[in-house]
Tab-separated table of C-alpha atoms in Angstrom:
chain	number	residue	atom	x	y	z
A	351	MET	CA	127.009	128.534	121.570
A	352	ASN	CA	125.154	129.802	118.508
A	353	PHE	CA	123.908	127.805	115.529
A	354	LEU	CA	126.800	128.746	113.221
A	355	GLU	CA	129.303	127.625	115.831
A	356	SER	CA	127.528	124.257	116.065
A	357	ILE	CA	127.802	123.846	112.293
A	358	ARG	CA	131.503	124.722	112.381
A	359	ILE	CA	132.259	122.183	115.113
A	360	SER	CA	130.192	119.503	113.342
A	361	LEU	CA	131.992	119.984	110.037
A	362	ARG	CA	135.363	119.906	111.781
A	363	ALA	CA	134.458	116.595	113.427
A	364	LEU	CA	133.424	115.124	110.053
A	365	ARG	CA	136.642	116.300	108.384
A	366	ALA	CA	138.662	114.661	111.132
A	367	ASN	CA	137.315	111.274	109.974
A	368	LYS	CA	137.081	111.721	106.201
A	369	LEU	CA	137.120	108.029	105.258
A	370	ARG	CA	134.515	107.081	107.839
A	371	SER	CA	132.309	109.987	106.796
A	372	ALA	CA	132.600	108.976	103.127
A	373	LEU	CA	131.713	105.357	103.867
A	374	THR	CA	128.774	106.497	106.000
A	375	MET	CA	127.448	108.616	103.132
A	376	LEU	CA	127.812	105.716	100.716
A	377	GLY	CA	124.555	104.130	101.856
A	378	MET	CA	122.636	107.346	101.223
A	379	ILE	CA	124.384	107.872	97.888
A	380	ILE	CA	123.445	104.396	96.666
A	381	GLY	CA	119.884	104.717	97.994
A	382	VAL	CA	119.123	108.079	96.396
A	383	ALA	CA	120.851	107.130	93.132
A	384	ALA	CA	118.889	103.875	92.947
A	385	VAL	CA	115.540	105.589	93.557
A	386	ILE	CA	116.145	108.274	90.925
A	387	ALA	CA	117.511	105.796	88.363
A	388	MET	CA	114.663	103.291	88.816
A	389	VAL	CA	111.935	105.951	88.759
A	390	GLY	CA	113.564	107.592	85.725
A	391	ILE	CA	113.586	104.293	83.831
A	392	GLY	CA	109.983	103.597	84.874
A	393	ASN	CA	108.795	107.049	83.799
A	394	GLY	CA	110.639	106.675	80.505
A	395	ALA	CA	108.997	103.302	79.890
A	396	THR	CA	105.579	104.815	80.637
A	397	ALA	CA	106.179	107.683	78.199
A	398	GLN	CA	107.464	105.308	75.528
A	399	ILE	CA	104.479	102.970	75.844
A	400	THR	CA	102.116	105.949	75.768
A	401	SER	CA	103.752	107.198	72.581
A	402	GLN	CA	103.586	103.737	71.020
A	403	ILE	CA	99.892	103.297	71.790
A	404	GLN	CA	99.081	106.787	70.485
A	405	GLY	CA	101.059	105.940	67.351
A	406	LEU	CA	98.786	102.993	66.651
A	407	GLY	CA	96.177	105.347	65.248
A	408	SER	CA	94.223	108.594	65.522
A	409	ASN	CA	91.536	108.333	68.243
A	410	LEU	CA	91.484	104.615	67.521
A	411	ILE	CA	88.527	102.364	68.313
A	412	THR	CA	88.741	98.690	67.354
A	413	VAL	CA	85.753	96.417	66.821
A	414	SER	CA	86.600	92.701	66.956
A	415	PRO	CA	84.547	89.507	66.966
A	416	ALA	CA	83.774	88.065	70.382
A	417	ARG	CA	85.229	84.724	71.368
A	418	THR	CA	83.421	81.444	70.916
A	419	ASN	CA	81.817	79.579	73.797
A	420	PHE	CA	80.808	75.970	73.162
A	421	GLY	CA	79.856	73.737	76.054
A	422	GLY	CA	81.495	76.057	78.547
A	423	VAL	CA	84.787	76.004	76.607
A	424	HIS	CA	85.895	79.492	75.611
A	425	GLY	CA	87.772	80.052	72.382
A	426	GLY	CA	90.413	82.684	71.842
A	427	ALA	CA	89.616	86.371	71.530
A	428	GLY	CA	88.149	87.085	68.081
A	429	SER	CA	87.358	83.416	67.398
A	430	LEU	CA	83.833	84.211	66.168
A	431	THR	CA	83.397	85.112	62.486
A	432	THR	CA	80.732	87.786	62.824
A	433	LEU	CA	82.252	90.930	61.252
A	434	THR	CA	81.592	91.757	57.594
A	435	ILE	CA	81.885	94.664	55.181
A	436	SER	CA	78.207	95.476	55.759
A	437	ASP	CA	79.013	96.290	59.398
A	438	LEU	CA	81.503	98.842	58.133
A	439	ASP	CA	78.792	100.550	56.073
A	440	GLU	CA	76.597	100.930	59.187
A	441	ILE	CA	79.412	102.430	61.256
A	442	LYS	CA	80.341	105.004	58.586
A	443	LEU	CA	76.961	106.678	59.061
A	444	ASP	CA	77.701	107.738	62.667
A	445	ALA	CA	78.377	111.449	63.205
A	446	ALA	CA	81.097	110.794	65.796
A	447	VAL	CA	83.062	108.606	63.365
A	448	LYS	CA	85.688	110.279	61.182
A	449	ALA	CA	86.817	107.189	59.250
A	450	ALA	CA	86.437	103.420	59.310
A	451	ALA	CA	88.504	100.698	57.680
A	452	PRO	CA	88.005	96.923	57.340
A	453	TYR	CA	90.939	94.788	58.374
A	454	THR	CA	91.995	91.182	57.976
A	455	ASP	CA	95.447	89.637	57.972
A	456	ASN	CA	97.449	86.468	57.694
A	457	ASP	CA	101.066	85.432	57.204
A	458	TYR	CA	102.166	84.336	53.738
A	459	GLN	CA	105.357	83.654	51.824
A	460	VAL	CA	106.388	86.563	49.594
A	461	VAL	CA	108.778	86.087	46.660
A	462	LEU	CA	110.589	88.520	44.366
A	463	GLY	CA	113.157	86.905	42.126
A	464	ALA	CA	115.711	85.239	44.394
A	465	GLY	CA	114.463	87.126	47.431
A	466	ASN	CA	111.758	85.727	49.668
A	467	THR	CA	110.334	86.328	53.127
A	468	SER	CA	107.381	85.357	55.287
A	469	THR	CA	105.433	88.357	56.503
A	470	GLN	CA	102.001	89.651	57.442
A	471	ILE	CA	99.625	90.501	54.596
A	472	SER	CA	96.899	92.911	55.677
A	473	GLY	CA	93.764	93.648	53.696
A	474	THR	CA	92.164	97.058	54.167
A	475	ASN	CA	90.977	100.172	52.287
A	476	GLU	CA	92.041	103.787	51.738
A	477	SER	CA	90.834	104.933	55.217
A	478	TYR	CA	93.516	102.821	56.874
A	479	GLN	CA	96.129	105.393	55.874
A	480	TYR	CA	94.400	108.137	57.876
A	481	ILE	CA	93.408	105.987	60.850
A	482	LYS	CA	96.876	104.503	61.351
A	483	ASN	CA	98.828	107.647	60.425
A	484	VAL	CA	100.580	105.936	57.505
A	485	THR	CA	102.881	108.120	55.414
A	486	MET	CA	104.358	107.124	52.076
A	487	ALA	CA	108.072	107.118	51.375
A	488	ARG	CA	107.487	106.331	47.685
A	489	GLY	CA	104.553	105.611	45.435
A	490	ARG	CA	100.924	105.743	46.535
A	491	PHE	CA	98.525	104.092	48.952
A	492	ILE	CA	95.513	101.879	48.212
A	493	THR	CA	92.490	103.697	46.734
A	494	GLN	CA	88.776	102.900	46.720
A	495	ASN	CA	89.118	102.100	43.026
A	496	ASP	CA	91.660	99.381	43.909
A	497	VAL	CA	89.179	97.922	46.388
A	498	ASP	CA	86.249	98.066	43.938
A	499	ARG	CA	88.083	96.312	41.108
A	500	PHE	CA	89.832	93.683	43.270
A	501	ALA	CA	93.180	95.063	42.147
A	502	ARG	CA	96.250	92.947	42.852
A	503	VAL	CA	98.350	95.802	44.176
A	504	ALA	CA	100.444	96.005	47.330
A	505	VAL	CA	102.000	98.610	49.610
A	506	LEU	CA	105.151	97.340	51.318
A	507	GLY	CA	106.820	98.251	54.577
A	508	PRO	CA	110.546	99.136	54.303
A	509	ASN	CA	111.619	95.999	56.194
A	510	VAL	CA	109.835	93.836	53.621
A	511	VAL	CA	111.635	95.691	50.832
A	512	ASN	CA	114.924	95.072	52.613
A	513	ASP	CA	114.156	91.359	53.017
A	514	LEU	CA	113.309	91.001	49.337
A	515	MET	CA	115.978	93.213	47.783
A	516	GLY	CA	118.614	93.689	50.481
A	517	ASP	CA	118.071	97.447	50.647
A	518	PRO	CA	115.040	99.233	52.180
A	519	ASN	CA	115.547	102.090	49.698
A	520	ALA	CA	115.731	99.847	46.630
A	521	ASP	CA	113.555	100.763	43.628
A	522	ILE	CA	110.719	98.269	43.950
A	523	ILE	CA	107.803	100.386	42.683
A	524	GLY	CA	106.146	98.695	39.700
A	525	LYS	CA	107.780	95.325	40.293
A	526	ASN	CA	105.651	92.195	40.619
A	527	ILE	CA	105.897	90.128	43.779
A	528	LYS	CA	104.202	86.809	44.481
A	529	ILE	CA	102.211	86.462	47.698
A	530	ASN	CA	101.361	82.808	48.329
A	531	GLY	CA	101.851	82.289	44.606
A	532	VAL	CA	99.512	85.132	43.574
A	533	PRO	CA	101.165	88.012	41.643
A	534	PHE	CA	100.790	91.548	43.082
A	535	GLN	CA	102.198	94.784	41.694
A	536	VAL	CA	104.039	97.017	44.207
A	537	ILE	CA	102.505	100.521	44.139
A	538	GLY	CA	104.069	102.075	47.230
A	539	VAL	CA	106.467	101.838	50.181
A	540	THR	CA	105.573	103.240	53.592
A	541	THR	CA	107.794	105.446	55.705
A	542	SER	CA	109.607	103.613	58.479
A	543	THR	CA	107.988	104.099	61.874
A	544	GLY	CA	109.880	101.495	63.892
A	545	SER	CA	108.305	98.860	66.079
A	546	THR	CA	105.569	99.986	68.460
A	547	GLY	CA	105.938	96.859	70.550
A	548	PHE	CA	102.477	95.792	69.375
A	549	GLN	CA	102.652	95.652	65.596
A	550	SER	CA	105.272	96.971	63.216
A	551	SER	CA	103.970	98.557	60.024
A	552	ASP	CA	107.510	98.250	58.673
A	553	ASP	CA	107.094	94.473	58.551
A	554	MET	CA	103.793	94.143	56.712
A	555	ILE	CA	102.244	94.334	53.269
A	556	LEU	CA	98.967	96.192	52.738
A	557	ALA	CA	96.598	95.228	49.935
A	558	PRO	CA	92.937	95.893	49.015
A	559	ILE	CA	90.579	94.100	51.398
A	560	THR	CA	88.573	92.574	48.544
A	561	THR	CA	91.661	91.128	46.883
A	562	VAL	CA	92.993	89.634	50.120
A	563	GLN	CA	89.618	88.046	50.914
A	564	GLU	CA	89.119	86.693	47.398
A	565	ARG	CA	92.641	85.617	46.368
A	566	LEU	CA	94.395	84.837	49.655
A	567	VAL	CA	92.192	84.292	52.708
A	568	GLY	CA	89.174	82.850	50.923
A	569	LYS	CA	86.785	84.154	53.591
A	570	LYS	CA	84.435	87.154	53.654
A	571	ASN	CA	84.610	87.831	57.390
A	572	LEU	CA	86.873	90.524	58.843
A	573	ARG	CA	89.476	90.213	61.571
A	574	SER	CA	88.473	93.660	62.880
A	575	ILE	CA	87.125	97.078	61.973
A	576	LEU	CA	89.383	100.040	62.690
A	577	ILE	CA	87.631	103.312	63.467
A	578	SER	CA	88.851	106.847	64.069
A	579	ALA	CA	86.598	109.027	66.220
A	580	ALA	CA	86.037	112.570	65.010
A	581	SER	CA	87.883	113.938	68.072
A	582	PRO	CA	89.277	112.706	71.395
A	583	ASP	CA	86.222	114.162	73.161
A	584	LEU	CA	83.914	112.029	71.003
A	585	MET	CA	85.634	108.703	71.676
A	586	GLN	CA	83.010	107.509	74.135
A	587	THR	CA	80.137	108.879	72.017
A	588	ALA	CA	81.489	107.057	68.965
A	589	GLN	CA	81.870	103.849	70.964
A	590	ASN	CA	78.263	104.055	72.177
A	591	GLU	CA	76.953	104.693	68.657
A	592	ILE	CA	79.018	101.825	67.237
A	593	THR	CA	77.664	99.477	69.893
A	594	LEU	CA	74.078	100.356	68.970
A	595	ASP	CA	74.820	100.002	65.246
A	596	MET	CA	76.463	96.616	65.674
A	597	ARG	CA	73.683	95.215	67.866
A	598	LYS	CA	71.101	96.394	65.334
A	599	ALA	CA	73.033	95.024	62.338
A	600	HIS	CA	73.538	91.642	64.037
A	601	LYS	CA	69.925	91.550	65.257
A	602	ILE	CA	70.962	91.110	68.890
A	603	LYS	CA	67.955	91.318	71.204
A	604	ASP	CA	67.826	93.099	74.551
A	605	GLY	CA	69.444	91.006	77.233
A	606	GLU	CA	71.545	89.000	74.770
A	607	ALA	CA	75.335	89.208	74.852
A	608	ASP	CA	77.197	91.031	72.096
A	609	ASP	CA	78.919	88.897	69.478
A	610	PHE	CA	81.602	91.552	69.150
A	611	THR	CA	83.969	93.499	71.404
A	612	ILE	CA	84.921	97.172	71.231
A	613	GLN	CA	88.265	98.398	72.475
A	614	ASN	CA	88.919	102.073	73.024
A	615	GLN	CA	92.456	103.384	72.547
A	616	ALA	CA	92.028	105.584	75.628
A	617	ASP	CA	91.115	102.530	77.724
A	618	VAL	CA	94.168	100.638	76.508
A	619	LEU	CA	96.347	103.659	77.214
A	620	ALA	CA	94.953	104.095	80.736
A	621	SER	CA	95.409	100.393	81.464
A	622	MET	CA	99.010	100.315	80.261
A	623	GLN	CA	99.875	103.530	82.107
A	624	GLY	CA	98.420	102.053	85.275
A	625	VAL	CA	100.599	98.945	84.921
A	626	THR	CA	103.802	100.863	84.206
A	627	GLN	CA	103.160	103.359	87.003
A	628	THR	CA	102.633	100.498	89.443
A	629	LEU	CA	105.898	98.917	88.306
A	630	THR	CA	107.647	102.284	88.647
A	631	MET	CA	106.406	102.654	92.208
A	632	LEU	CA	107.493	99.088	92.960
A	633	LEU	CA	110.980	99.709	91.583
A	634	GLY	CA	111.211	102.986	93.499
A	635	GLY	CA	110.035	101.275	96.690
A	636	ILE	CA	112.588	98.491	96.375
A	637	ALA	CA	115.336	101.039	95.751
A	638	GLY	CA	114.044	103.079	98.707
A	639	ILE	CA	114.894	100.208	101.041
A	640	SER	CA	118.556	101.041	100.511
A	641	LEU	CA	117.804	104.527	101.867
A	642	LEU	CA	116.652	102.958	105.128
A	643	VAL	CA	119.801	100.845	105.187
A	644	GLY	CA	121.828	104.008	104.667
A	645	GLY	CA	119.972	105.671	107.545
A	646	ILE	CA	120.768	102.757	109.839
A	647	GLY	CA	124.404	103.073	108.790
A	648	ILE	CA	124.388	106.741	109.764
A	649	MET	CA	122.913	105.915	113.182
A	650	ASN	CA	125.504	103.205	113.812
A	651	ILE	CA	128.429	105.432	112.888
A	652	MET	CA	127.050	108.302	114.966
A	653	LEU	CA	126.717	106.003	117.979
A	654	VAL	CA	130.352	104.975	117.528
A	655	SER	CA	131.292	108.643	117.247
A	656	VAL	CA	129.436	109.458	120.463
A	657	THR	CA	131.310	106.703	122.297
A	658	GLU	CA	134.678	107.839	120.934
A	659	ARG	CA	134.033	111.476	121.896
A	660	THR	CA	132.631	110.866	125.373
A	661	ARG	CA	135.430	112.772	127.118
A	662	GLU	CA	135.057	115.653	124.624
A	663	ILE	CA	131.344	115.827	125.454
A	664	GLY	CA	132.140	115.810	129.180
A	665	ILE	CA	134.660	118.639	128.823
A	666	ARG	CA	132.260	120.755	126.768
A	667	LYS	CA	129.468	120.245	129.267
A	668	ALA	CA	131.830	121.049	132.144
A	669	ILE	CA	132.703	124.428	130.626
A	670	GLY	CA	129.069	125.417	130.045
A	671	ALA	CA	127.732	123.675	126.915
A	672	LYS	CA	123.992	123.162	127.225
A	673	HIS	CA	121.983	120.007	126.531
A	674	SER	CA	120.630	121.634	123.362
A	675	ASP	CA	124.152	122.526	122.150
A	676	ILE	CA	125.342	118.913	122.254
A	677	LEU	CA	122.092	117.659	120.725
A	678	LEU	CA	122.316	120.200	117.886
A	679	GLN	CA	125.946	119.408	117.122
A	680	PHE	CA	125.467	115.673	116.630
A	681	LEU	CA	122.172	116.176	114.831
A	682	ILE	CA	123.861	118.544	112.375
A	683	GLU	CA	126.566	115.950	111.725
A	684	ALA	CA	123.925	113.342	110.836
A	685	ILE	CA	122.028	115.780	108.617
A	686	VAL	CA	125.180	116.872	106.793
A	687	LEU	CA	126.074	113.245	106.066
A	688	SER	CA	122.604	112.443	104.713
A	689	VAL	CA	122.129	115.684	102.742
A	690	LEU	CA	125.595	115.565	101.191
A	691	GLY	CA	125.113	111.892	100.372
A	692	GLY	CA	121.679	112.681	98.928
A	693	GLY	CA	123.115	115.428	96.720
A	694	ILE	CA	125.809	113.147	95.325
A	695	GLY	CA	123.166	110.438	94.876
A	696	VAL	CA	120.992	112.790	92.820
A	697	VAL	CA	123.863	113.435	90.401
A	698	LEU	CA	124.846	109.761	90.146
A	699	GLY	CA	121.211	108.631	89.859
A	700	SER	CA	120.515	111.060	87.010
A	701	ALA	CA	123.674	110.012	85.195
A	702	SER	CA	122.925	106.311	85.762
A	703	SER	CA	119.393	106.697	84.411
A	704	LEU	CA	120.697	108.287	81.211
A	705	LEU	CA	123.460	105.698	80.790
A	706	ILE	CA	121.077	102.769	81.331
A	707	GLY	CA	118.609	104.310	78.877
A	708	THR	CA	121.350	104.700	76.281
A	709	ALA	CA	122.621	101.155	76.812
A	710	LEU	CA	119.118	99.660	76.543
A	711	LYS	CA	118.148	102.028	73.714
A	712	MET	CA	115.103	103.308	75.567
A	713	SER	CA	114.035	106.733	76.753
A	714	THR	CA	114.298	107.719	80.412
A	715	SER	CA	112.538	110.559	82.177
A	716	ILE	CA	113.919	112.076	85.374
A	717	SER	CA	111.121	114.017	87.023
A	718	LEU	CA	111.701	116.885	89.449
A	719	SER	CA	109.252	115.299	91.872
A	720	SER	CA	111.295	112.057	92.108
A	721	VAL	CA	114.473	114.073	92.719
A	722	LEU	CA	112.821	116.165	95.439
A	723	VAL	CA	111.236	113.126	97.087
A	724	ALA	CA	114.490	111.143	97.112
A	725	PHE	CA	116.531	114.098	98.350
A	726	GLY	CA	113.926	115.086	100.947
A	727	PHE	CA	113.672	111.512	102.146
A	728	SER	CA	117.433	111.316	102.588
A	729	ALA	CA	117.398	114.525	104.650
A	730	ALA	CA	114.502	113.233	106.750
A	731	ILE	CA	116.338	109.960	107.360
A	732	GLY	CA	119.354	111.945	108.566
A	733	ILE	CA	117.179	113.678	111.132
A	734	ILE	CA	115.259	110.556	112.186
A	735	PHE	CA	118.278	108.283	112.548
A	736	GLY	CA	120.462	111.071	113.937
A	737	VAL	CA	118.144	111.925	116.820
A	738	PHE	CA	118.910	108.857	118.923
A	739	PRO	CA	122.741	109.230	118.902
A	740	ALA	CA	122.376	113.004	119.425
A	741	ARG	CA	120.077	112.523	122.418
A	742	LYS	CA	122.419	109.910	123.862
A	743	ALA	CA	125.305	112.379	123.611
A	744	ALA	CA	123.286	115.263	125.039
A	745	SER	CA	121.993	113.243	127.997
A	746	MET	CA	125.461	112.221	129.237
A	747	ASP	CA	126.387	113.195	132.739
A	748	PRO	CA	129.481	115.440	132.527
A	749	ILE	CA	131.219	113.788	135.503
A	750	ASP	CA	130.712	110.262	134.130
A	751	ALA	CA	131.822	111.472	130.709
A	752	LEU	CA	135.048	112.944	132.107
A	753	ARG	CA	135.838	109.684	133.899
A	754	PHE	CA	135.317	107.671	130.687
A	755	GLU	CA	138.416	105.855	129.434
């Protein structure tokens, strides 16, 4: 009996029990669909987080104060007050640095007529626009002249405009708002960028660093210094130069701990990608368990099929069917069930991933590798779990099989 004849007999046997074959495939369908859907959601989350972190700024490096440590009790990150404008001047001299901006923030009540809201007020300078990729929907951004003359001007995010006037596109340029009771003139509105999951520029007000320090915060120290490296390749060089500059400016001796911390955007990105990839693998692994359950289901059904068709096996062996013919027939049946179930699972998994992404308003990414792995695994399971029933059928003694009732 040739290979094509074995396939024909196997398919005929599966068609004879359509409902049982469909229920047997169900385990593989659910397993493959779950793996593809979970991996697709995980990959989409990784891509979305990567995009969000990259959107935080161009080649971003952040210098922050270190945390306090009194009597063995550690304060929160950034609890020291060691950063000043003079540190910014030192950093600007580095060749690997494209731009640097001071940064401090706090939440204050903002009032415009009958409208009011509580939002984040951030003090910075003109370099912030380049570093954080800020684009203007209307008006202009802060200039160095605004910083030098302590100008009471403000650039609003569209959500703040909406909170104050009920419409993010309302004409607010030139109007005076009160921040913590201090009047500021609105000079611009930023383009909406949406939430990055870390900090939404749509929900903040930007003002000159000098004005915020003098009229609102009342302190000269900075919350952080935002720096853009000249290129991605110079990120580490810039970080090394900044470290040397800061230690020199703060008169930190060899062997003494830094009173500041430096965070590289690439390090944050790598860390977050590592976390999301681990979660993706975990989700895929959990979903993969259902593939094993599906494989066990195939083996159970095939064993039942072997028992039901014992006399058929005996007759075929009696008229000349070889051991390999019987083995091949039942093995093909198991493979067809797993491969067909895997194919349907690929379609359902891809559709499920897209539907879940749409429902949760998040991107999903179905990779070819996850599809191939899930489909290949389902085929392998068909072979692995189909071998035992096939060998049991092939090893039957024809005389005992013919006597079976």
